[in-house]
Coordinates of C-alpha atoms in Angstrom, one line a residue:
X926 CA 142.9 151.4 83.3
X927 CA 145.7 150.1 85.4
X928 CA 143.2 148.5 87.9
X929 CA 141.5 146.8 85.0
X930 CA 144.8 145.3 83.8
X931 CA 145.2 143.7 87.2
X932 CA 141.8 142.1 87.0
X933 CA 142.4 140.4 83.6
X934 CA 144.7 137.6 84.8
X935 CA 142.3 136.9 87.6
X936 CA 139.4 136.7 85.2
X937 CA 141.1 134.1 83.0
X938 CA 142.0 132.0 86.1
X939 CA 138.3 131.4 86.9
X940 CA 136.9 128.0 85.7
X941 CA 134.7 128.1 82.7
X942 CA 131.9 126.4 84.5
X943 CA 132.0 129.0 87.3
X944 CA 131.4 131.8 84.8
X945 CA 128.2 130.2 83.7
X946 CA 127.2 128.7 87.1
X947 CA 125.5 131.8 88.4
X948 CA 121.9 130.5 87.8
X949 CA 119.2 132.9 88.9
X950 CA 117.6 130.4 91.2
X951 CA 113.8 130.8 91.6
X952 CA 113.6 132.7 88.3
X953 CA 111.5 131.7 85.3
X954 CA 113.3 129.8 82.5
X955 CA 112.2 128.7 79.0
X956 CA 113.3 125.1 78.3
X957 CA 113.5 123.9 74.7
X958 CA 113.3 120.3 73.6
X959 CA 115.5 120.9 70.6
X960 CA 117.3 123.6 68.7
X961 CA 114.4 124.3 66.4
X962 CA 111.7 124.1 69.0
X963 CA 109.2 126.9 69.0
X964 CA 107.2 125.7 72.0
X965 CA 109.3 126.0 75.1
X966 CA 108.2 124.7 78.5
X967 CA 108.1 127.1 81.4
X968 CA 110.3 126.1 84.3
X969 CA 111.8 127.5 87.5
X970 CA 115.6 127.3 88.0
X971 CA 116.5 125.6 91.2
X972 CA 120.3 125.3 91.0
X973 CA 123.4 124.3 89.1
X974 CA 124.9 120.9 88.4
X975 CA 128.2 120.7 90.3
X976 CA 129.0 117.0 89.8
X977 CA 128.2 114.0 87.7
X978 CA 129.5 110.5 88.4
X979 CA 128.5 106.9 87.8
X980 CA 126.2 105.3 90.4
X981 CA 128.0 102.7 92.5
X982 CA 125.9 99.7 91.6
X983 CA 124.7 97.7 88.6
X984 CA 121.0 97.1 88.1
X985 CA 120.9 93.3 88.4
X986 CA 118.5 92.6 85.5
X987 CA 120.6 94.7 83.2
X988 CA 124.0 93.4 84.1
X989 CA 123.9 90.6 81.5
X990 CA 122.8 93.0 78.7
X991 CA 125.5 95.4 79.7
X992 CA 128.2 92.7 79.5
X993 CA 127.0 91.6 76.0
X994 CA 126.8 95.1 74.6
X995 CA 129.9 96.2 76.4
X996 CA 128.0 99.3 77.5
X997 CA 127.9 100.7 81.1
X998 CA 124.2 100.7 81.9
X999 CA 124.6 102.2 85.4
X1000 CA 122.7 105.5 85.9
X1001 CA 124.6 108.7 86.5
X1002 CA 124.5 110.2 90.0
X1003 CA 124.1 114.0 89.7
X1004 CA 124.8 116.6 92.5
X1005 CA 123.1 119.9 92.3
X1006 CA 123.8 123.0 94.4
X1007 CA 120.6 124.8 95.4
X1008 CA 119.8 127.9 97.4
X1009 CA 117.1 126.2 99.6
X1010 CA 115.1 123.0 99.9
X1011 CA 111.8 124.7 99.4
X1012 CA 109.5 122.8 97.0
X1013 CA 112.1 120.0 96.5
X1014 CA 111.4 116.4 97.5
X1015 CA 112.4 112.9 96.5
X1016 CA 110.7 111.5 93.5
X1017 CA 110.5 114.7 91.6
X1018 CA 111.7 115.0 88.0
X1019 CA 114.2 117.8 87.4
X1020 CA 115.2 118.8 83.9
X1021 CA 118.8 119.8 83.1
X1022 CA 119.2 122.9 80.8
X1023 CA 122.3 123.6 78.9
X1024 CA 122.9 127.3 79.5
X1025 CA 122.6 129.5 76.4
X1026 CA 125.5 132.0 76.5
X1027 CA 123.5 134.3 74.2
X1028 CA 121.3 135.1 77.1
X1029 CA 122.6 137.5 79.8
X1030 CA 121.1 135.6 82.6
X1031 CA 122.2 132.2 81.3
X1032 CA 118.8 130.7 82.3
X1033 CA 117.1 129.7 79.0
X1034 CA 118.4 126.7 77.1
X1035 CA 117.9 123.3 75.6
X1036 CA 116.9 120.3 77.7
X1037 CA 119.9 117.9 77.7
X1038 CA 118.7 115.5 80.4
X1039 CA 116.4 114.7 83.2
X1040 CA 116.9 113.2 86.7
X1041 CA 114.8 111.7 89.5
X1042 CA 115.5 113.4 92.9
X1043 CA 116.8 110.8 95.4
X1044 CA 117.6 113.0 98.3
X1045 CA 117.6 116.7 99.5
X1046 CA 120.2 117.5 102.2
X1047 CA 122.2 120.3 103.7
X1048 CA 126.0 120.3 104.2
X1049 CA 128.1 122.4 106.5
X1050 CA 130.3 124.0 103.9
X1051 CA 128.2 123.9 100.6
X1052 CA 124.7 124.5 101.9
X1053 CA 121.7 122.8 100.4
X1054 CA 122.2 120.1 97.7
X1055 CA 120.1 117.7 95.7
X1056 CA 121.3 114.3 94.6
X1057 CA 119.5 112.5 91.7
X1058 CA 119.9 109.8 89.1
X1059 CA 119.5 109.8 85.4
X1060 CA 121.2 108.9 82.1
X1061 CA 123.3 111.8 81.0
X1062 CA 125.5 110.9 78.1
X1063 CA 125.6 114.4 76.5
X1064 CA 126.3 117.1 79.1
X1065 CA 130.0 116.2 79.8
X1066 CA 131.6 119.3 81.4
X1067 CA 129.2 121.9 80.0
X1068 CA 127.6 124.4 82.4
X1069 CA 124.1 123.0 83.2
X1070 CA 121.2 124.3 85.2
X1071 CA 118.6 122.2 87.0
X1072 CA 114.9 123.3 86.6
X1073 CA 111.6 122.3 88.0
X1074 CA 108.6 122.3 85.7
X1075 CA 105.8 124.7 86.6
X1076 CA 102.7 122.8 87.5
X1077 CA 99.4 123.4 89.3
X1078 CA 100.1 121.2 92.3
X1079 CA 100.3 122.7 95.8
X1080 CA 102.6 120.4 97.7
X1081 CA 102.9 122.4 100.9
X1082 CA 99.1 122.8 101.2
X1083 CA 98.6 119.1 100.4
X1084 CA 100.9 118.2 103.3
X1085 CA 99.0 120.4 105.7
X1086 CA 95.6 118.8 104.8
X1087 CA 97.2 115.4 105.2
X1088 CA 98.3 116.2 108.7
X1089 CA 94.8 117.4 109.5
X1090 CA 93.5 114.1 108.3
X1091 CA 96.0 112.3 110.6
X1092 CA 94.7 114.4 113.5
X1093 CA 91.1 113.4 112.8
X1094 CA 92.1 109.7 112.5
X1095 CA 93.7 109.9 116.0
X1096 CA 90.4 111.4 117.3
X1097 CA 88.4 108.6 115.7
X1098 CA 86.6 111.1 113.3
X1099 CA 86.9 109.1 110.1
X1100 CA 84.5 111.1 108.0
X1101 CA 86.5 114.3 108.7
X1102 CA 89.7 112.4 108.1
X1103 CA 88.5 111.2 104.7
X1104 CA 87.5 114.8 103.7
X1105 CA 90.9 116.1 104.7
X1106 CA 92.8 113.4 102.8
X1107 CA 90.6 113.9 99.6
X1108 CA 91.3 117.7 99.9
X1109 CA 95.1 116.9 100.1
X1110 CA 94.9 114.7 97.0
X1111 CA 93.0 117.3 95.1
X1112 CA 95.9 119.7 95.7
X1113 CA 98.6 117.2 94.7
X1114 CA 97.1 114.1 92.9
X1115 CA 100.5 112.3 93.0
X1116 CA 101.2 112.7 96.7
X1117 CA 101.5 109.1 97.9
X1118 CA 101.3 109.8 101.7
X1119 CA 97.7 111.0 101.3
X1120 CA 96.7 108.1 99.1
X1121 CA 98.2 105.7 101.6
X1122 CA 96.5 107.4 104.5
X1123 CA 93.1 107.4 102.7
X1124 CA 93.5 103.7 101.8
X1125 CA 94.1 102.8 105.4
X1126 CA 90.9 104.5 106.5
X1127 CA 88.9 102.6 103.8
X1128 CA 90.5 99.4 104.9
X1129 CA 89.5 100.0 108.5
X1130 CA 86.0 100.3 107.3
X1131 CA 85.9 96.6 106.6
X1132 CA 83.8 96.8 103.5
X1133 CA 85.8 99.4 101.7
X1134 CA 88.7 97.2 100.6
X1135 CA 87.9 98.0 96.9
X1136 CA 88.4 101.7 97.5
X1137 CA 91.5 100.9 99.6
X1138 CA 92.9 98.9 96.8
X1139 CA 92.6 101.9 94.4
X1140 CA 94.3 104.3 96.9
X1141 CA 97.1 101.9 97.7
X1142 CA 97.7 101.3 94.0
X1143 CA 98.0 105.1 93.4
X1144 CA 100.5 105.3 96.3
X1145 CA 102.5 102.5 94.8
X1146 CA 102.6 104.2 91.4
X1147 CA 104.1 107.3 93.1
X1148 CA 106.2 105.5 95.7
X1149 CA 109.3 107.5 94.9
X1150 CA 107.6 110.7 96.1
X1151 CA 107.0 109.6 99.7
X1152 CA 108.0 112.3 102.2
X1153 CA 110.7 110.0 103.7
X1154 CA 112.0 106.5 103.5
X1155 CA 110.4 105.4 106.8
X1156 CA 107.0 106.3 105.5
X1157 CA 107.7 104.5 102.3
X1158 CA 108.8 101.4 104.2
X1159 CA 105.6 101.4 106.3
X1160 CA 103.5 101.7 103.2
X1161 CA 105.3 98.8 101.4
X1162 CA 104.8 96.4 104.4
X1163 CA 101.1 97.5 104.7
X1164 CA 100.6 97.1 101.0
X1165 CA 101.9 93.5 101.1
X1166 CA 99.6 92.7 104.0
X1167 CA 96.7 94.3 102.1
X1168 CA 97.3 92.5 98.9
X1169 CA 97.5 89.1 100.7
X1170 CA 94.3 90.0 102.5
X1171 CA 92.6 91.1 99.3
X1172 CA 93.5 87.8 97.7
X1173 CA 92.1 85.8 100.6
X1174 CA 88.9 87.9 100.7
X1175 CA 88.2 87.4 97.0
X1176 CA 88.8 83.7 97.3
X1177 CA 89.4 83.5 93.5
X1178 CA 92.2 83.8 91.0
X1179 CA 93.4 87.4 90.6
X1180 CA 96.2 87.7 88.0
X1181 CA 96.7 91.4 88.9
X1182 CA 97.3 90.7 92.5
X1183 CA 99.8 87.9 91.7
X1184 CA 101.6 90.1 89.3
X1185 CA 102.2 93.0 91.7
X1186 CA 102.8 91.0 94.9
X1187 CA 106.4 89.9 93.9
X1188 CA 107.2 93.5 92.8
X1189 CA 106.1 95.0 96.1
X1190 CA 108.0 92.3 98.0
X1191 CA 111.2 92.9 96.0
X1192 CA 111.0 96.7 96.6
X1193 CA 110.5 96.1 100.3
X1194 CA 113.5 93.9 100.6
X1195 CA 115.6 96.4 98.7
X1196 CA 114.4 99.3 101.0
X1197 CA 115.3 97.4 104.2
X1198 CA 117.2 94.1 103.7
X1199 CA 117.2 93.4 107.5
X1200 CA 113.4 93.8 108.0
X1201 CA 111.9 90.5 109.3
X1202 CA 108.4 91.2 107.9
X1203 CA 109.8 91.9 104.4
X1204 CA 111.2 88.4 104.3
X1205 CA 108.2 86.8 106.0
X1206 CA 105.8 88.2 103.5
X1207 CA 108.2 87.4 100.6
X1208 CA 108.2 83.8 101.8
X1209 CA 104.4 83.7 101.9
X1210 CA 104.1 85.3 98.4
X1211 CA 106.6 82.8 96.9
X1212 CA 104.8 79.9 98.6
X1213 CA 101.4 81.1 97.2
X1214 CA 102.9 81.5 93.7
X1215 CA 104.3 77.9 94.0
X1216 CA 100.9 76.5 95.0
X1217 CA 99.3 78.4 92.1
X1218 CA 101.8 77.0 89.7
X1219 CA 101.3 73.5 91.0
X1220 CA 97.6 73.7 90.1
X1221 CA 98.3 74.7 86.5
X1222 CA 98.7 72.4 83.6
X1223 CA 101.9 70.4 83.7
X1224 CA 104.7 70.9 81.2
X1225 CA 108.4 71.5 81.1
X1226 CA 108.2 75.2 81.5
X1227 CA 105.7 75.0 84.4
X1228 CA 107.9 72.4 86.2
X1229 CA 110.9 74.8 85.9
X1230 CA 108.8 77.6 87.2
X1231 CA 107.7 75.5 90.2
X1232 CA 111.2 74.5 91.0
X1233 CA 112.3 78.2 90.8
X1234 CA 109.5 79.2 93.1
X1235 CA 110.3 76.4 95.6
X1236 CA 113.9 77.5 95.8
X1237 CA 112.9 81.1 96.1
X1238 CA 110.4 80.3 98.9
X1239 CA 113.1 78.3 100.7
X1240 CA 115.6 81.1 100.4
X1241 CA 113.1 83.7 101.8
X1242 CA 112.2 81.3 104.7
X1243 CA 115.9 80.8 105.6
X1244 CA 116.5 84.6 105.6
X1245 CA 113.4 85.2 107.8
X1246 CA 114.6 82.6 110.2
X1247 CA 118.1 84.1 110.4
X1248 CA 116.5 87.4 111.6
X1249 CA 113.8 86.0 113.9
X1250 CA 113.0 82.5 115.0
X1251 CA 110.2 83.2 117.6
X1252 CA 107.3 84.0 115.3
X1253 CA 104.2 81.9 115.3
X1254 CA 103.0 82.8 111.8
X1255 CA 106.4 82.1 110.2
X1256 CA 106.4 78.6 111.7
X1257 CA 102.8 78.0 110.6
X1258 CA 103.7 78.9 107.0
X1259 CA 106.9 76.7 107.3
X1260 CA 104.8 73.8 108.4
X1261 CA 102.4 74.2 105.4
X1262 CA 105.4 74.6 103.1
X1263 CA 107.1 71.4 104.2
X1264 CA 103.9 69.5 104.4
X1265 CA 103.3 70.3 100.7
X1266 CA 106.8 69.3 99.9
X1267 CA 106.5 66.0 101.9
X1268 CA 103.4 65.1 99.8
X1269 CA 105.4 65.7 96.6
X1270 CA 108.6 64.0 97.7
X1271 CA 109.9 61.5 95.1
X1272 CA 112.4 59.5 97.2
X1273 CA 113.2 58.4 100.8
X1274 CA 115.9 61.1 101.3
X1275 CA 113.5 63.9 100.4
X1276 CA 110.7 62.4 102.6
X1277 CA 113.1 62.1 105.6
X1278 CA 114.3 65.7 105.1
X1279 CA 110.9 67.3 104.7
X1280 CA 109.4 65.2 107.5
X1281 CA 112.1 66.3 109.9
X1282 CA 111.7 69.9 109.1
X1283 CA 107.9 69.6 109.4
X1284 CA 108.3 68.1 112.9
X1285 CA 110.9 70.8 114.0
X1286 CA 108.7 73.7 112.9
X1287 CA 105.6 71.9 114.4
X1288 CA 107.3 72.0 117.8
X1289 CA 108.1 75.6 117.5
X1290 CA 104.6 76.3 116.2
X1291 CA 103.2 74.9 119.5
X1292 CA 105.8 76.8 121.6
X1293 CA 105.1 80.2 120.1
X1294 CA 101.3 79.8 119.7
X1295 CA 99.9 82.4 122.2
X1296 CA 96.3 81.2 121.8
X1297 CA 95.2 84.1 119.7
X1298 CA 95.1 81.9 116.6
X1299 CA 94.1 78.3 116.3
X1300 CA 96.3 75.8 114.5
X1301 CA 94.2 74.3 111.6
X1302 CA 93.2 70.7 112.3
X1303 CA 94.6 69.6 109.0
X1304 CA 98.0 71.0 109.8
X1305 CA 98.0 69.5 113.3
X1306 CA 97.1 66.1 111.8
X1307 CA 99.9 66.4 109.3
X1308 CA 102.4 67.2 112.1
X1309 CA 101.2 64.3 114.2
X1310 CA 101.5 61.8 111.3
X1311 CA 105.0 63.0 110.7
X1312 CA 105.9 62.5 114.3
X1313 CA 104.3 59.1 114.4
X1314 CA 106.2 58.0 111.2
X1315 CA 109.4 59.2 112.9
X1316 CA 108.6 57.0 116.0
X1317 CA 108.1 60.0 118.3
X1318 CA 104.4 59.1 119.0
X1319 CA 102.9 55.8 120.0

């Protein structure tokens, strides 16, 4: 009795959240959508929420709305303490369960939020942790568990079959590689690494670009689940190259391609703002959009859109040049861009400016041309005319 009396003060000194933070990780939990729900979802407890704070950035397209409504639209950044990283990966959706104190194990409860896993990492003092983002207005300081829905996917097995596919690609055995990649996808249909790998094999086939387009599209839809950021970045760059290739192969208007190209370019720039190719392809995409808009019916809205795309293309070109100046393809696109602007110039100042830039990029185009690609005759003629008008040729 005396020993128990000594324990009472210590018991009351413990934080409330600690008393309920002993989640039985790896155990089955029943998650309810509402208080009156009779159809709970079966989930596995992965850990406990140990911190919730506002993300450090505003989403650019929502900033204006947030200011007007006087509401903070930033997502919440959630930190979860987990026992191990097994089965956890970026892109997953985790559900947050408010622990029900009527249950001895504190593992069943109502769903009070969901987050997308952004990173899984191990710290020296606190062990494995998960960081995710979501909108959590209701949990406040309540004890909350994080749970992973039970599903039929087999991620680890899917990774193994994908690696076997990579091995067969390295050996030049494409039929075997395709079989392994398809087996990987059958185990986890939303595993983007395998969709990307299978798409590349189809693209190498030369005639399989329609199948490649389908696989790349599935990888894009599940891009947040790539095994790591480097693989995601490689995919984004390859996807831009492919979409541009797809457009040129079709040689016809494709609204879907033009709709997704700017989205992929933006995602690539965000993923690695210092990547030269991200800005190079962004410039080409904006330039293609500008040419498409210039061929459409005239009108005030279309002229505004053309001007916006011109400014966007110029901005992307300037950024690419600031990273790397010794690229043949960049100068080729720049010559085409300034040639088109020279033809549309409305005054002497504009004509002088665009002609000078065409001449400058034309010189660099010749310097960095390795002979692997021929400069189109039409473009060479345009450069020579500009040089002759400037008095550089006789």
